[in-house]
Amino acid sequence: SGSLTTHVLNTATGLPAAGLAVHLARLQEPGTRWTELAQRWTDEDGRCLPLLAPGQAKAGTYKLHFDTAAYWQGLGHTSFYPFVEVVFTITDPSKKLHIPLLISPFSYTTYRGS
């Protein structure tokens, strides 16, 4: 059954982004209130434990919040983006969902991975 994973790559160095905080929240519909479901930190490979374990996913709107400012400060840099939020919809909770994030101090990119 489905799960949700992510990983973060520092494209300025070409290395995984270790020690970056990641929060997962679900939109309470109808409305605009978000409920936090999980918080993780990336490991030395830029990955963390699944944010939704197999069987935990439900159809709905979610967001991943990446604390990029603290990560860049820890490396002695400033960044233009204090955080990155990726909002997405789970339509089929039985599918595995992987959302990578590529970051530099002045840009970011994300995509639906496999």
CSV table of C-alpha atoms in Angstrom, one decimal:
chain,number,residue,atom,x,y,z
A,1,SER,CA,0.0,0.0,0.0
A,2,GLY,CA,1.0,3.7,-0.3
A,3,SER,CA,3.5,5.6,1.6
A,4,LEU,CA,5.1,9.1,1.4
A,5,THR,CA,8.8,9.7,1.2
A,6,THR,CA,11.1,12.6,0.4
A,7,HIS,CA,14.8,13.4,0.0
A,8,VAL,CA,16.7,16.7,-0.3
A,9,LEU,CA,19.7,17.4,-2.4
A,10,ASN,CA,21.9,20.5,-2.1
A,11,THR,CA,22.6,21.4,-5.7
A,12,ALA,CA,25.2,24.0,-4.8
A,13,THR,CA,27.5,21.2,-3.6
A,14,GLY,CA,25.9,18.2,-5.3
A,15,LEU,CA,25.6,16.5,-1.9
A,16,PRO,CA,22.6,15.4,0.1
A,17,ALA,CA,21.1,18.0,2.5
A,18,ALA,CA,21.6,16.4,6.0
A,19,GLY,CA,19.9,17.8,9.1
A,20,LEU,CA,17.1,19.6,7.4
A,21,ALA,CA,13.8,19.7,9.2
A,22,VAL,CA,10.7,18.5,7.3
A,23,HIS,CA,7.1,18.8,8.4
A,24,LEU,CA,4.1,17.1,6.9
A,25,ALA,CA,0.6,18.6,7.3
A,26,ARG,CA,-2.9,17.7,6.0
A,27,LEU,CA,-5.5,20.3,5.0
A,28,GLN,CA,-8.7,19.9,7.0
A,29,GLU,CA,-11.4,20.2,4.3
A,30,PRO,CA,-13.5,22.1,3.9
A,31,GLY,CA,-11.5,25.0,5.2
A,32,THR,CA,-8.0,26.4,5.5
A,33,ARG,CA,-6.7,24.7,8.7
A,34,TRP,CA,-3.7,22.5,8.5
A,35,THR,CA,-3.0,19.6,10.9
A,36,GLU,CA,0.6,18.6,11.4
A,37,LEU,CA,1.1,14.8,11.0
A,38,ALA,CA,4.8,14.3,11.2
A,39,GLN,CA,8.2,16.0,11.7
A,40,ARG,CA,11.5,14.5,10.5
A,41,TRP,CA,15.1,15.5,9.9
A,42,THR,CA,17.0,14.4,6.9
A,43,ASP,CA,19.9,11.9,7.5
A,44,GLU,CA,23.4,12.0,5.9
A,45,ASP,CA,21.8,10.8,2.6
A,46,GLY,CA,19.3,13.6,2.6
A,47,ARG,CA,16.5,11.2,3.3
A,48,CYS,CA,14.2,10.6,6.3
A,49,LEU,CA,11.9,7.9,7.6
A,50,PRO,CA,8.6,7.8,5.7
A,51,LEU,CA,6.4,10.7,6.5
A,52,LEU,CA,3.4,8.4,5.9
A,53,ALA,CA,4.0,4.8,6.5
A,54,PRO,CA,2.3,2.2,4.3
A,55,GLY,CA,-1.4,2.3,5.0
A,56,GLN,CA,-1.4,5.7,6.7
A,57,ALA,CA,-2.2,7.8,3.6
A,58,LYS,CA,-5.7,9.1,3.0
A,59,ALA,CA,-7.0,11.0,0.0
A,60,GLY,CA,-6.7,14.7,0.5
A,61,THR,CA,-4.4,17.8,0.2
A,62,TYR,CA,-1.1,17.8,2.0
A,63,LYS,CA,2.0,20.0,2.3
A,64,LEU,CA,5.6,19.4,3.0
A,65,HIS,CA,7.4,22.3,4.8
A,66,PHE,CA,11.2,22.2,4.5
A,67,ASP,CA,13.1,24.5,6.9
A,68,THR,CA,15.7,25.7,4.5
A,69,ALA,CA,16.8,28.9,6.4
A,70,ALA,CA,18.0,26.9,9.4
A,71,TYR,CA,19.8,24.4,7.1
A,72,TRP,CA,21.7,27.1,5.2
A,73,GLN,CA,22.5,29.0,8.4
A,74,GLY,CA,24.0,25.8,9.7
A,75,LEU,CA,26.3,25.8,6.7
A,76,GLY,CA,27.2,29.5,7.3
A,77,HIS,CA,25.1,30.8,4.3
A,78,THR,CA,22.1,32.9,4.0
A,79,SER,CA,19.3,32.0,1.6
A,80,PHE,CA,16.6,33.8,-0.3
A,81,TYR,CA,13.9,31.3,0.7
A,82,PRO,CA,13.4,30.9,4.5
A,83,PHE,CA,11.4,27.8,3.8
A,84,VAL,CA,9.9,25.8,1.0
A,85,GLU,CA,6.4,24.5,1.0
A,86,VAL,CA,5.2,21.9,-1.5
A,87,VAL,CA,1.4,21.4,-1.6
A,88,PHE,CA,0.1,18.3,-3.3
A,89,THR,CA,-3.0,16.1,-3.5
A,90,ILE,CA,-3.2,12.4,-2.8
A,91,THR,CA,-5.9,10.9,-5.0
A,92,ASP,CA,-5.0,7.2,-4.7
A,93,PRO,CA,-3.8,6.4,-1.1
A,94,SER,CA,-2.6,3.0,-2.2
A,95,LYS,CA,0.2,4.4,-4.4
A,96,LYS,CA,3.7,5.1,-3.2
A,97,LEU,CA,4.5,8.8,-3.4
A,98,HIS,CA,8.0,10.2,-3.4
A,99,ILE,CA,8.6,14.0,-3.5
A,100,PRO,CA,12.3,15.0,-3.9
A,101,LEU,CA,13.5,18.6,-3.3
A,102,LEU,CA,16.6,20.2,-4.9
A,103,ILE,CA,17.8,23.3,-3.2
A,104,SER,CA,20.4,26.0,-3.5
A,105,PRO,CA,20.5,29.3,-1.6
A,106,PHE,CA,18.6,31.1,-4.4
A,107,SER,CA,16.5,28.4,-6.0
A,108,TYR,CA,14.6,25.2,-5.5
A,109,THR,CA,13.0,22.5,-7.7
A,110,THR,CA,10.6,19.7,-6.9
A,111,TYR,CA,8.9,16.9,-8.8
A,112,ARG,CA,6.9,13.8,-8.3
A,113,GLY,CA,9.4,11.0,-8.0
A,114,SER,CA,9.0,7.3,-8.1
